[in-house]
mmCIF file of C-alpha atoms in Angstrom:
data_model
loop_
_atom_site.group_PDB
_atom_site.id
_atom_site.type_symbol
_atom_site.label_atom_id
_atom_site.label_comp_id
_atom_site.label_asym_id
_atom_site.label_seq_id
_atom_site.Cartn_x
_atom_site.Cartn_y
_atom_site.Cartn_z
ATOM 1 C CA UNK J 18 60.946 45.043 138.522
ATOM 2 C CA UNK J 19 57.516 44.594 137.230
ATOM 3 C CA UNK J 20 56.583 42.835 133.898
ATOM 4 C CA UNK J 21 55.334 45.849 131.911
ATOM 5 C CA UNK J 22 59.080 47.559 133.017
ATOM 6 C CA UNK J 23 62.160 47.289 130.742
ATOM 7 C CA UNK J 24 65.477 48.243 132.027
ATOM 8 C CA UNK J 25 66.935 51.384 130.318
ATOM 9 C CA UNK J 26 69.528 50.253 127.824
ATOM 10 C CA UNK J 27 73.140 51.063 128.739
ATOM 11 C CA UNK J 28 74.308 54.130 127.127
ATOM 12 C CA UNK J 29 76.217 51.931 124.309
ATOM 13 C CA UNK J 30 73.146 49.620 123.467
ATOM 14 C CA UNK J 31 70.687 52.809 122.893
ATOM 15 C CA UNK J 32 72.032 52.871 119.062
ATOM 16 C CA UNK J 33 70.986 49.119 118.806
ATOM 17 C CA UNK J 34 67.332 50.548 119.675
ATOM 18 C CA UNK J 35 67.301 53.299 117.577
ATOM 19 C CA UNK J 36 68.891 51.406 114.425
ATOM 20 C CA UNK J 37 65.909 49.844 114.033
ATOM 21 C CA UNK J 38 64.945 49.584 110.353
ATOM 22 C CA UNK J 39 62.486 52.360 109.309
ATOM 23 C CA UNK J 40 62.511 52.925 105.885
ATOM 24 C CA UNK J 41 59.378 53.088 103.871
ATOM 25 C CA UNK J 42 60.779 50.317 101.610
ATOM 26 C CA UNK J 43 61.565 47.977 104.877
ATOM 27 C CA UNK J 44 58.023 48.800 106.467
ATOM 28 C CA UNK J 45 56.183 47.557 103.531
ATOM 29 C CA UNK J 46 58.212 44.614 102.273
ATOM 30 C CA UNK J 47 60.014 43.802 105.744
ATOM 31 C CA UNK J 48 62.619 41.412 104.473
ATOM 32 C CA UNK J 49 66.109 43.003 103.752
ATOM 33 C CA UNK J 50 66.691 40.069 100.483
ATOM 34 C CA UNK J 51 63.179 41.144 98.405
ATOM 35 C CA UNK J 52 64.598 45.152 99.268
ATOM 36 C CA UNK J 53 67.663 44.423 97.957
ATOM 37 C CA UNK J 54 65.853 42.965 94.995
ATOM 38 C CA UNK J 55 63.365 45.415 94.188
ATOM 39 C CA UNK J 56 66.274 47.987 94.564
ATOM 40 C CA UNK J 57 68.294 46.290 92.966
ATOM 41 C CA UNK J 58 65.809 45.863 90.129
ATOM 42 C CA UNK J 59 65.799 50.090 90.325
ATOM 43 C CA UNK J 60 69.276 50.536 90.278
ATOM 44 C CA UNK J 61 69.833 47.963 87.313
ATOM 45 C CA UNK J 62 67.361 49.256 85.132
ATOM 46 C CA UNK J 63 68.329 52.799 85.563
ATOM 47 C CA UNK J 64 72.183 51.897 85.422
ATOM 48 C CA UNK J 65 71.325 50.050 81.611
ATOM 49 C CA UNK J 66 69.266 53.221 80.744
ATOM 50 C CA UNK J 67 72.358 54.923 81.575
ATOM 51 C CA UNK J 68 74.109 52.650 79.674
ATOM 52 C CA UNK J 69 72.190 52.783 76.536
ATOM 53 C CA UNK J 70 72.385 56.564 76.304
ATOM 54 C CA UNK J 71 75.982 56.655 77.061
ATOM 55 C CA UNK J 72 76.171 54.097 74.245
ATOM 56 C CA UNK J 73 73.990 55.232 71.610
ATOM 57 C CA UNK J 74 75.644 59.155 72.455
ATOM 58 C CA UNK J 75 79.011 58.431 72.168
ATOM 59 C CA UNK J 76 79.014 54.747 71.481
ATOM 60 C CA UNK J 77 80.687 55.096 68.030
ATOM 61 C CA UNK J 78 83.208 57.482 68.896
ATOM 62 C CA UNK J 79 84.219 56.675 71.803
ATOM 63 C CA UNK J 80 83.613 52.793 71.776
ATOM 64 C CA UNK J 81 81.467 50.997 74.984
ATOM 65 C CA UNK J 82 84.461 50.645 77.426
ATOM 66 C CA UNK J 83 83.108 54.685 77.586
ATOM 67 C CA UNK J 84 79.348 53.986 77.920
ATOM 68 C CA UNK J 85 79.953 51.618 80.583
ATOM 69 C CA UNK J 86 82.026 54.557 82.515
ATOM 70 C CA UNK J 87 79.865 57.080 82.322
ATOM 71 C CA UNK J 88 77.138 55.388 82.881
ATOM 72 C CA UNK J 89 79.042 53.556 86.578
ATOM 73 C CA UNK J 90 79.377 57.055 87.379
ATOM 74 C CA UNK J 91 76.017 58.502 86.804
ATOM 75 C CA UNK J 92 74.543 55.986 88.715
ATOM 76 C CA UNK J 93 76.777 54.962 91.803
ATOM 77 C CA UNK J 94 75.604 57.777 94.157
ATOM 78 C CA UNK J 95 71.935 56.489 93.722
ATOM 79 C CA UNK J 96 72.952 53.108 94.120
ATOM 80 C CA UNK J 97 74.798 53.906 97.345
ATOM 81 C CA UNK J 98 71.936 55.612 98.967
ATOM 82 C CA UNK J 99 68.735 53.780 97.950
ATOM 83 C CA UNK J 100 70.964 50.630 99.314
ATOM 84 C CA UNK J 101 71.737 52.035 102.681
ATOM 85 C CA UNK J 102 68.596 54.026 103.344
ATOM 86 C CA UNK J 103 66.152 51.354 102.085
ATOM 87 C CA UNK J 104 67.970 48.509 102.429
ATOM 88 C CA UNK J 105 70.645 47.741 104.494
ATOM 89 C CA UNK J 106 69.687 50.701 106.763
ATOM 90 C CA UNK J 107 72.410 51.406 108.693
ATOM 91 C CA UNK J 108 73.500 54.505 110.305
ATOM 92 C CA UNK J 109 76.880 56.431 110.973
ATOM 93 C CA UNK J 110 80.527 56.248 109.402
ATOM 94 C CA UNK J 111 78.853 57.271 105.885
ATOM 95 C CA UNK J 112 82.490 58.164 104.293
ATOM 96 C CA UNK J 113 83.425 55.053 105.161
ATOM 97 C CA UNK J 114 80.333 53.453 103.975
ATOM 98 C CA UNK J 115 80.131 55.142 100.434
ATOM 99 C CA UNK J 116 84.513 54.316 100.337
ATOM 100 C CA UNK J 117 83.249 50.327 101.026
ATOM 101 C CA UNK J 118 80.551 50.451 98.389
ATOM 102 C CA UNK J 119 82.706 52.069 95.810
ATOM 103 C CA UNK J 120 85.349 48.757 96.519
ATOM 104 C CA UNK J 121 82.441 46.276 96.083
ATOM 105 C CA UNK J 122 81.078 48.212 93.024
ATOM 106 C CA UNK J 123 84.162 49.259 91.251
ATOM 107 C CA UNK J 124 84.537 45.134 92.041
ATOM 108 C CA UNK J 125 81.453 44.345 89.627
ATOM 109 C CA UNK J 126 82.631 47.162 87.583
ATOM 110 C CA UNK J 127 85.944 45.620 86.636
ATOM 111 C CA UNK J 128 84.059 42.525 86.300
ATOM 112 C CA UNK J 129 81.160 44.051 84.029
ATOM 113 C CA UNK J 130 84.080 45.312 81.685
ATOM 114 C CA UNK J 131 86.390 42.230 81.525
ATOM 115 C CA UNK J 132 83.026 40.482 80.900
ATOM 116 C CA UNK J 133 81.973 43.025 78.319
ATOM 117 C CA UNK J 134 85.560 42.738 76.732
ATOM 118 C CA UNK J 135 85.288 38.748 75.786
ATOM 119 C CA UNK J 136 81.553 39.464 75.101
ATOM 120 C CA UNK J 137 81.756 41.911 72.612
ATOM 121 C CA UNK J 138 85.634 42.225 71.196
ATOM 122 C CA UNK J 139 86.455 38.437 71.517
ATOM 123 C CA UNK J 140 83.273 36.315 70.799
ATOM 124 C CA UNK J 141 81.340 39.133 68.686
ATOM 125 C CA UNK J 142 78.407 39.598 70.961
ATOM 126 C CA UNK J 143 76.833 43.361 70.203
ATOM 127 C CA UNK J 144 76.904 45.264 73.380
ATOM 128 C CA UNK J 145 73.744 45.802 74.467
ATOM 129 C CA UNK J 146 72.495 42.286 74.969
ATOM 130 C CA UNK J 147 75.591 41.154 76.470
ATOM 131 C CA UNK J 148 75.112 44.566 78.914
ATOM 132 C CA UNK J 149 71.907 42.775 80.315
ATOM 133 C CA UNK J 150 73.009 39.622 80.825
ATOM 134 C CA UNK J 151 76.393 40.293 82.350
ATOM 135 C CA UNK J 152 74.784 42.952 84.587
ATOM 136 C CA UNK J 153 72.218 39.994 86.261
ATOM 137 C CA UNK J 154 75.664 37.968 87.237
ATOM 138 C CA UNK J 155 77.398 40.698 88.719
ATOM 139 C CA UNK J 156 74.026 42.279 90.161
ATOM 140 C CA UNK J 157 73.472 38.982 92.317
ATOM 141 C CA UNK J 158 77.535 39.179 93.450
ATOM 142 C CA UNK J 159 77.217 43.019 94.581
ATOM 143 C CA UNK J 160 74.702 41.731 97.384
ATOM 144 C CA UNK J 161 77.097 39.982 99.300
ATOM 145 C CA UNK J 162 79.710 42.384 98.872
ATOM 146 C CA UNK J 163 76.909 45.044 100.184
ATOM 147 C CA UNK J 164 75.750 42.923 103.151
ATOM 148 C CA UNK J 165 79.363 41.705 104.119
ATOM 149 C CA UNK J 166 81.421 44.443 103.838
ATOM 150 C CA UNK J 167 79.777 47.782 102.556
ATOM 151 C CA UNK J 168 77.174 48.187 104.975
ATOM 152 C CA UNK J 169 78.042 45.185 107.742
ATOM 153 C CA UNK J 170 77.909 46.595 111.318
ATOM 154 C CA UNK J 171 79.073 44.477 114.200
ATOM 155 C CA UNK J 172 77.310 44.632 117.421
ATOM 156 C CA UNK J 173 80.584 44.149 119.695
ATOM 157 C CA UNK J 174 81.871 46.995 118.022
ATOM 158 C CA UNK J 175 79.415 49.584 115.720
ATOM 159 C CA UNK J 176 76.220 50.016 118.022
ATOM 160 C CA UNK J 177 74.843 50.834 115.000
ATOM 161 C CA UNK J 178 73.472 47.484 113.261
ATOM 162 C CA UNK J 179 72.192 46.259 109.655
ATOM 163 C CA UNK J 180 68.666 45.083 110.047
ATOM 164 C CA UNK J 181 68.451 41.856 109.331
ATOM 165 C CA UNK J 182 65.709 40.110 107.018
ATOM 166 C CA UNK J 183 62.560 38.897 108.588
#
């Protein structure tokens, strides 16, 4: 064979080519950890907007155990799919993919509201405030939980792979 020839990938490898990462958001930044960040950063900021509507809605009547709900579940289907399309870009098994993310975020969720619980009911925090801060902790957890189990592919066994940060 001569140097400017490559050997044809075997059937099971072609997914490993074609997995590439080609996102807009991975073409311009090219490192999977400042993605995750700046999408992050999105997803955050529109998931406390959410919050704050929820909360100054039906706040009062319905207390901010409520705001925190609705707002989880107005903004976990954007979460899921600016992650995996811009960040973790993987392809294939997408049921299983959303059912992983919704583990890892109900996860922070359930952390977000225990935290929000001694925040606000035990040390008097108002909820807002304590929102943001809370939501940076669990924000920097949820990566992990994204990259290791959500979105992880395994060459041996998912042709399909995460792209990893360069």
């Amino acid at each position: 064979m001569q140097d400017d020839e490559t050997p044809d990938p075997a059937p099971g490898n072609q997914a490993i080519v074609d997995a590439q990462p080609t996102g807009p958001l991975m073409r311009l930044i090219g490192n999977q950890g400042v993605a995750f960040i700046l999408v992050g950063g999105f997803n955050t900021v529109l998931g406390t907007a959410w919050f704050v509507a929820w909360q100054l809605t039906v706040g009062e009547q319905l207390g901010y155990h409520a705001a925190i709900v609705f707002g989880y579940l107005c903004n976990v289907v954007t979460a899921f799919c600016t992650n995996r399309y811009l960040v973790f870009r993987v392809r294939g098994r997408i049921f299983r993919d959303f059912w992983r993310f919704v583990v890892v975020n109900s996860g922070a969720f359930v952390i977000n509201l225990a935290l929000m619980t001694v925040a606000v009911s035990i040390l008097g925090f108002t909820p807002i405030p304590s929102q943001l801060v809370i939501t940076l902790f669990t924000a920097g957890v949820s990566f992990f939980g994204y990259r290791d189990f959500s979105f992880r592919r395994s060459a041996s066994t998912d042709p399909s792979t995460p792209m990893k940060g360069k």
